[in-house]
Amino acid sequence: MSIGLYFGSFNPIHNGHIKISEEILKKTEIDNIWMILSPQSPEKSSMLDKNIRLRLMEIALRSLKNITISKIEFDMPQPNYTHKTLKKILKEFPKEKFKIIMGQDNYENLSSWKEHEFIQDNFEIIVYPREKENNKYEFSEIFNVSSSEIRNKIQNNLSISGLVPENVESDILLNKYYTK
């Protein structure tokens, strides 16, 4: 089985994350995607609590097949680095074949990551493009939405309709997440 590892803080999960996952399942040999929720990214200072982000992901993904949320980083020292999670995954699941899913922006900065050589030497990386020119897998569209854009819209009292699943939008607005 081929598993795609899609790392992120998912702060919050949005339609781009979901559509990218669906496209990868359709267009590649990936059988399942594990969305690995990072409790605390080394590059990000303030994030919604990991358990709230987990719940928003569960709400967003509950009806989707072949996409699983992984909490493997929840019991690892924070902030965590991708290479450490990958080593843990390889140790716990030695028979599985893993590929990493990452956006073009992260891929272009990969050389600055800790132990990036380990990542590049041991994993195929499926790069999701931000532009059509880099579209190796011929994705049907480019989803140019970011979690930071969504948080900014909420803070400025602007609509996030269409950027996140409706049930996630309702939960965010009801609980006033990202308003401060």
PDB file of C-alpha atoms in Angstrom:
ATOM      1  CA  MET A   1       0.000   0.000   0.000  1.00  0.00           C
ATOM      2  CA  SER A   2       1.222   3.486  -0.813  1.00  0.00           C
ATOM      3  CA  ILE A   3       0.505   6.166   1.775  1.00  0.00           C
ATOM      4  CA  GLY A   4       0.794   9.902   1.270  1.00  0.00           C
ATOM      5  CA  LEU A   5       1.960  11.855   4.304  1.00  0.00           C
ATOM      6  CA  TYR A   6       0.449  15.336   4.329  1.00  0.00           C
ATOM      7  CA  PHE A   7       1.981  17.340   7.199  1.00  0.00           C
ATOM      8  CA  GLY A   8       0.479  20.539   8.486  1.00  0.00           C
ATOM      9  CA  SER A   9      -0.753  22.624  11.367  1.00  0.00           C
ATOM     10  CA  PHE A  10      -4.166  22.756   9.652  1.00  0.00           C
ATOM     11  CA  ASN A  11      -4.868  26.037  11.432  1.00  0.00           C
ATOM     12  CA  PRO A  12      -7.629  25.703  10.222  1.00  0.00           C
ATOM     13  CA  ILE A  13      -8.141  22.904   7.726  1.00  0.00           C
ATOM     14  CA  HIS A  14      -9.572  24.358   4.523  1.00  0.00           C
ATOM     15  CA  ASN A  15     -11.014  23.303   1.188  1.00  0.00           C
ATOM     16  CA  GLY A  16      -7.596  23.519  -0.444  1.00  0.00           C
ATOM     17  CA  HIS A  17      -6.220  20.829   1.877  1.00  0.00           C
ATOM     18  CA  ILE A  18      -9.184  18.611   1.104  1.00  0.00           C
ATOM     19  CA  LYS A  19      -9.202  19.151  -2.670  1.00  0.00           C
ATOM     20  CA  ILE A  20      -5.440  18.579  -2.883  1.00  0.00           C
ATOM     21  CA  SER A  21      -5.876  15.279  -1.026  1.00  0.00           C
ATOM     22  CA  GLU A  22      -8.729  14.201  -3.282  1.00  0.00           C
ATOM     23  CA  GLU A  23      -6.764  15.102  -6.411  1.00  0.00           C
ATOM     24  CA  ILE A  24      -3.712  13.169  -5.228  1.00  0.00           C
ATOM     25  CA  LEU A  25      -5.835  10.100  -4.495  1.00  0.00           C
ATOM     26  CA  LYS A  26      -7.276  10.316  -8.030  1.00  0.00           C
ATOM     27  CA  LYS A  27      -4.133  11.188 -10.002  1.00  0.00           C
ATOM     28  CA  THR A  28      -1.381   9.179  -8.286  1.00  0.00           C
ATOM     29  CA  GLU A  29      -0.780   5.660  -7.030  1.00  0.00           C
ATOM     30  CA  ILE A  30      -1.378   6.820  -3.434  1.00  0.00           C
ATOM     31  CA  ASP A  31      -3.979   4.577  -1.758  1.00  0.00           C
ATOM     32  CA  ASN A  32      -4.413   6.511   1.487  1.00  0.00           C
ATOM     33  CA  ILE A  33      -3.474   9.911   2.824  1.00  0.00           C
ATOM     34  CA  TRP A  34      -2.488  10.490   6.414  1.00  0.00           C
ATOM     35  CA  MET A  35      -2.984  14.126   7.356  1.00  0.00           C
ATOM     36  CA  ILE A  36      -0.396  14.537  10.095  1.00  0.00           C
ATOM     37  CA  LEU A  37      -1.556  17.227  12.482  1.00  0.00           C
ATOM     38  CA  SER A  38       1.438  19.083  13.890  1.00  0.00           C
ATOM     39  CA  PRO A  39       0.646  20.337  17.409  1.00  0.00           C
ATOM     40  CA  GLN A  40       3.315  23.040  17.198  1.00  0.00           C
ATOM     41  CA  SER A  41       5.216  23.931  14.057  1.00  0.00           C
ATOM     42  CA  PRO A  42       8.794  25.174  14.564  1.00  0.00           C
ATOM     43  CA  GLU A  43       8.020  28.191  12.347  1.00  0.00           C
ATOM     44  CA  LYS A  44       4.692  29.217  13.898  1.00  0.00           C
ATOM     45  CA  SER A  45       4.203  30.885  17.256  1.00  0.00           C
ATOM     46  CA  SER A  46       0.485  31.042  18.036  1.00  0.00           C
ATOM     47  CA  MET A  47      -1.988  28.431  16.924  1.00  0.00           C
ATOM     48  CA  LEU A  48      -5.409  27.260  17.972  1.00  0.00           C
ATOM     49  CA  ASP A  49      -5.184  24.412  20.476  1.00  0.00           C
ATOM     50  CA  LYS A  50      -4.267  21.118  18.818  1.00  0.00           C
ATOM     51  CA  ASN A  51      -7.423  19.397  20.097  1.00  0.00           C
ATOM     52  CA  ILE A  52      -9.664  22.067  18.594  1.00  0.00           C
ATOM     53  CA  ARG A  53      -7.822  21.802  15.264  1.00  0.00           C
ATOM     54  CA  LEU A  54      -8.189  18.023  15.487  1.00  0.00           C
ATOM     55  CA  ARG A  55     -11.944  18.366  16.020  1.00  0.00           C
ATOM     56  CA  LEU A  56     -12.247  20.747  13.049  1.00  0.00           C
ATOM     57  CA  MET A  57     -10.372  18.198  10.918  1.00  0.00           C
ATOM     58  CA  GLU A  58     -12.661  15.405  12.103  1.00  0.00           C
ATOM     59  CA  ILE A  59     -15.689  17.508  11.176  1.00  0.00           C
ATOM     60  CA  ALA A  60     -14.239  18.317   7.743  1.00  0.00           C
ATOM     61  CA  LEU A  61     -13.100  14.790   6.874  1.00  0.00           C
ATOM     62  CA  ARG A  62     -15.771  12.565   8.434  1.00  0.00           C
ATOM     63  CA  SER A  63     -17.431  11.631   5.132  1.00  0.00           C
ATOM     64  CA  LEU A  64     -14.242  11.226   3.086  1.00  0.00           C
ATOM     65  CA  LYS A  65     -12.682   7.880   2.314  1.00  0.00           C
ATOM     66  CA  ASN A  66      -8.973   7.097   2.301  1.00  0.00           C
ATOM     67  CA  ILE A  67      -8.033  10.232   4.251  1.00  0.00           C
ATOM     68  CA  THR A  68      -7.031   9.676   7.869  1.00  0.00           C
ATOM     69  CA  ILE A  69      -5.974  12.119  10.556  1.00  0.00           C
ATOM     70  CA  SER A  70      -2.745  11.168  12.301  1.00  0.00           C
ATOM     71  CA  LYS A  71      -1.917  12.357  15.820  1.00  0.00           C
ATOM     72  CA  ILE A  72       1.516  10.722  15.766  1.00  0.00           C
ATOM     73  CA  GLU A  73       3.198  14.018  16.704  1.00  0.00           C
ATOM     74  CA  PHE A  74       0.977  14.610  19.753  1.00  0.00           C
ATOM     75  CA  ASP A  75       3.274  12.634  22.049  1.00  0.00           C
ATOM     76  CA  MET A  76       6.534  13.916  20.581  1.00  0.00           C
ATOM     77  CA  PRO A  77       8.573  16.795  22.094  1.00  0.00           C
ATOM     78  CA  GLN A  78       7.524  20.192  20.740  1.00  0.00           C
ATOM     79  CA  PRO A  79       8.234  21.915  18.508  1.00  0.00           C
ATOM     80  CA  ASN A  80       8.721  18.884  16.332  1.00  0.00           C
ATOM     81  CA  TYR A  81      10.660  18.523  13.118  1.00  0.00           C
ATOM     82  CA  THR A  82       9.467  16.521  10.123  1.00  0.00           C
ATOM     83  CA  HIS A  83      12.531  14.262   9.964  1.00  0.00           C
ATOM     84  CA  LYS A  84      11.840  13.019  13.512  1.00  0.00           C
ATOM     85  CA  THR A  85       8.243  12.156  12.661  1.00  0.00           C
ATOM     86  CA  LEU A  86       9.334  10.382   9.489  1.00  0.00           C
ATOM     87  CA  LYS A  87      11.835   8.265  11.415  1.00  0.00           C
ATOM     88  CA  LYS A  88       9.127   7.346  13.925  1.00  0.00           C
ATOM     89  CA  ILE A  89       6.712   6.420  11.113  1.00  0.00           C
ATOM     90  CA  LEU A  90       9.317   4.238   9.385  1.00  0.00           C
ATOM     91  CA  LYS A  91      10.031   2.446  12.665  1.00  0.00           C
ATOM     92  CA  GLU A  92       6.347   1.879  13.481  1.00  0.00           C
ATOM     93  CA  PHE A  93       5.255   0.946   9.932  1.00  0.00           C
ATOM     94  CA  PRO A  94       8.285  -0.719   8.285  1.00  0.00           C
ATOM     95  CA  LYS A  95       6.279  -2.553   5.590  1.00  0.00           C
ATOM     96  CA  GLU A  96       4.422   0.470   4.238  1.00  0.00           C
ATOM     97  CA  LYS A  97       5.559   2.658   1.358  1.00  0.00           C
ATOM     98  CA  PHE A  98       5.361   6.376   2.123  1.00  0.00           C
ATOM     99  CA  LYS A  99       5.460   9.490  -0.021  1.00  0.00           C
ATOM    100  CA  ILE A 100       5.381  13.045   1.231  1.00  0.00           C
ATOM    101  CA  ILE A 101       2.830  15.550  -0.031  1.00  0.00           C
ATOM    102  CA  MET A 102       3.868  19.182   0.194  1.00  0.00           C
ATOM    103  CA  GLY A 103       3.097  22.487  -1.419  1.00  0.00           C
ATOM    104  CA  GLN A 104       5.472  24.089  -3.855  1.00  0.00           C
ATOM    105  CA  ASP A 105       6.274  26.853  -1.331  1.00  0.00           C
ATOM    106  CA  ASN A 106       7.482  24.333   1.279  1.00  0.00           C
ATOM    107  CA  TYR A 107       9.351  22.321  -1.323  1.00  0.00           C
ATOM    108  CA  GLU A 108      11.252  25.404  -2.462  1.00  0.00           C
ATOM    109  CA  ASN A 109      12.391  25.946   1.161  1.00  0.00           C
ATOM    110  CA  LEU A 110      13.152  22.300   1.930  1.00  0.00           C
ATOM    111  CA  SER A 111      16.911  22.838   1.870  1.00  0.00           C
ATOM    112  CA  SER A 112      16.558  24.996   5.005  1.00  0.00           C
ATOM    113  CA  TRP A 113      14.806  22.226   6.991  1.00  0.00           C
ATOM    114  CA  LYS A 114      16.649  20.210   9.633  1.00  0.00           C
ATOM    115  CA  GLU A 115      17.991  16.977   8.117  1.00  0.00           C
ATOM    116  CA  HIS A 116      16.463  17.766   4.728  1.00  0.00           C
ATOM    117  CA  GLU A 117      18.893  15.319   3.123  1.00  0.00           C
ATOM    118  CA  PHE A 118      17.281  12.456   5.056  1.00  0.00           C
ATOM    119  CA  ILE A 119      13.859  13.514   3.766  1.00  0.00           C
ATOM    120  CA  GLN A 120      15.003  13.892   0.148  1.00  0.00           C
ATOM    121  CA  ASP A 121      17.054  10.678   0.148  1.00  0.00           C
ATOM    122  CA  ASN A 122      14.358   8.448   1.644  1.00  0.00           C
ATOM    123  CA  PHE A 123      11.037   9.751   0.333  1.00  0.00           C
ATOM    124  CA  GLU A 124       9.477  10.614  -2.970  1.00  0.00           C
ATOM    125  CA  ILE A 125       7.912  14.036  -2.633  1.00  0.00           C
ATOM    126  CA  ILE A 126       4.705  14.867  -4.428  1.00  0.00           C
ATOM    127  CA  VAL A 127       4.755  18.623  -4.852  1.00  0.00           C
ATOM    128  CA  TYR A 128       1.426  20.334  -5.144  1.00  0.00           C
ATOM    129  CA  PRO A 129       1.906  23.330  -7.447  1.00  0.00           C
ATOM    130  CA  ARG A 130       0.945  26.914  -6.797  1.00  0.00           C
ATOM    131  CA  GLU A 131       1.182  27.590 -10.528  1.00  0.00           C
ATOM    132  CA  LYS A 132       0.036  25.597 -13.554  1.00  0.00           C
ATOM    133  CA  GLU A 133       3.586  25.466 -14.995  1.00  0.00           C
ATOM    134  CA  ASN A 134       4.734  23.138 -12.196  1.00  0.00           C
ATOM    135  CA  ASN A 135       1.776  20.836 -12.552  1.00  0.00           C
ATOM    136  CA  LYS A 136       3.533  17.438 -12.959  1.00  0.00           C
ATOM    137  CA  TYR A 137       0.402  15.460 -12.076  1.00  0.00           C
ATOM    138  CA  GLU A 138      -1.914  17.668 -14.137  1.00  0.00           C
ATOM    139  CA  PHE A 139      -4.206  18.651 -11.309  1.00  0.00           C
ATOM    140  CA  SER A 140      -7.527  19.991 -12.515  1.00  0.00           C
ATOM    141  CA  GLU A 141      -7.106  23.279 -10.696  1.00  0.00           C
ATOM    142  CA  ILE A 142      -4.817  25.172  -8.391  1.00  0.00           C
ATOM    143  CA  PHE A 143      -6.248  25.832  -4.936  1.00  0.00           C
ATOM    144  CA  ASN A 144      -4.748  29.123  -3.911  1.00  0.00           C
ATOM    145  CA  VAL A 145      -6.084  29.427  -0.380  1.00  0.00           C
ATOM    146  CA  SER A 146      -4.156  29.517   2.876  1.00  0.00           C
ATOM    147  CA  SER A 147      -4.997  29.087   6.524  1.00  0.00           C
ATOM    148  CA  SER A 148      -3.417  32.475   7.287  1.00  0.00           C
ATOM    149  CA  GLU A 149      -5.733  34.101   4.723  1.00  0.00           C
ATOM    150  CA  ILE A 150      -8.718  32.473   6.455  1.00  0.00           C
ATOM    151  CA  ARG A 151      -7.568  33.612   9.908  1.00  0.00           C
ATOM    152  CA  ASN A 152      -7.076  37.169   8.600  1.00  0.00           C
ATOM    153  CA  LYS A 153     -10.556  37.205   7.095  1.00  0.00           C
ATOM    154  CA  ILE A 154     -12.084  36.068  10.384  1.00  0.00           C
ATOM    155  CA  GLN A 155     -10.144  38.709  12.330  1.00  0.00           C
ATOM    156  CA  ASN A 156     -11.399  41.350   9.898  1.00  0.00           C
ATOM    157  CA  ASN A 157     -14.980  40.080  10.098  1.00  0.00           C
ATOM    158  CA  LEU A 158     -14.987  38.956   6.448  1.00  0.00           C
ATOM    159  CA  SER A 159     -16.702  35.886   5.054  1.00  0.00           C
ATOM    160  CA  ILE A 160     -14.833  32.599   4.818  1.00  0.00           C
ATOM    161  CA  SER A 161     -17.666  30.951   2.934  1.00  0.00           C
ATOM    162  CA  GLY A 162     -16.321  28.588   0.278  1.00  0.00           C
ATOM    163  CA  LEU A 163     -12.836  28.526   1.818  1.00  0.00           C
ATOM    164  CA  VAL A 164     -13.611  25.900   4.470  1.00  0.00           C
ATOM    165  CA  PRO A 165     -16.287  23.197   4.598  1.00  0.00           C
ATOM    166  CA  GLU A 166     -19.638  24.618   5.754  1.00  0.00           C
ATOM    167  CA  ASN A 167     -19.646  22.559   8.960  1.00  0.00           C
ATOM    168  CA  VAL A 168     -16.157  23.832   9.819  1.00  0.00           C
ATOM    169  CA  GLU A 169     -17.179  27.422   9.082  1.00  0.00           C
ATOM    170  CA  SER A 170     -20.205  27.059  11.381  1.00  0.00           C
ATOM    171  CA  ASP A 171     -18.063  25.675  14.207  1.00  0.00           C
ATOM    172  CA  ILE A 172     -15.410  28.380  13.818  1.00  0.00           C
ATOM    173  CA  LEU A 173     -17.996  31.168  13.870  1.00  0.00           C
ATOM    174  CA  LEU A 174     -20.064  29.650  16.695  1.00  0.00           C
ATOM    175  CA  ASN A 175     -17.009  29.291  18.934  1.00  0.00           C
ATOM    176  CA  LYS A 176     -15.401  32.557  17.794  1.00  0.00           C
ATOM    177  CA  TYR A 177     -12.112  30.860  16.888  1.00  0.00           C
ATOM    178  CA  TYR A 178      -9.420  33.090  15.380  1.00  0.00           C
ATOM    179  CA  THR A 179     -11.196  36.323  16.386  1.00  0.00           C
ATOM    180  CA  LYS A 180      -8.332  37.596  18.559  1.00  0.00           C
TER     181      LYS A 180
END
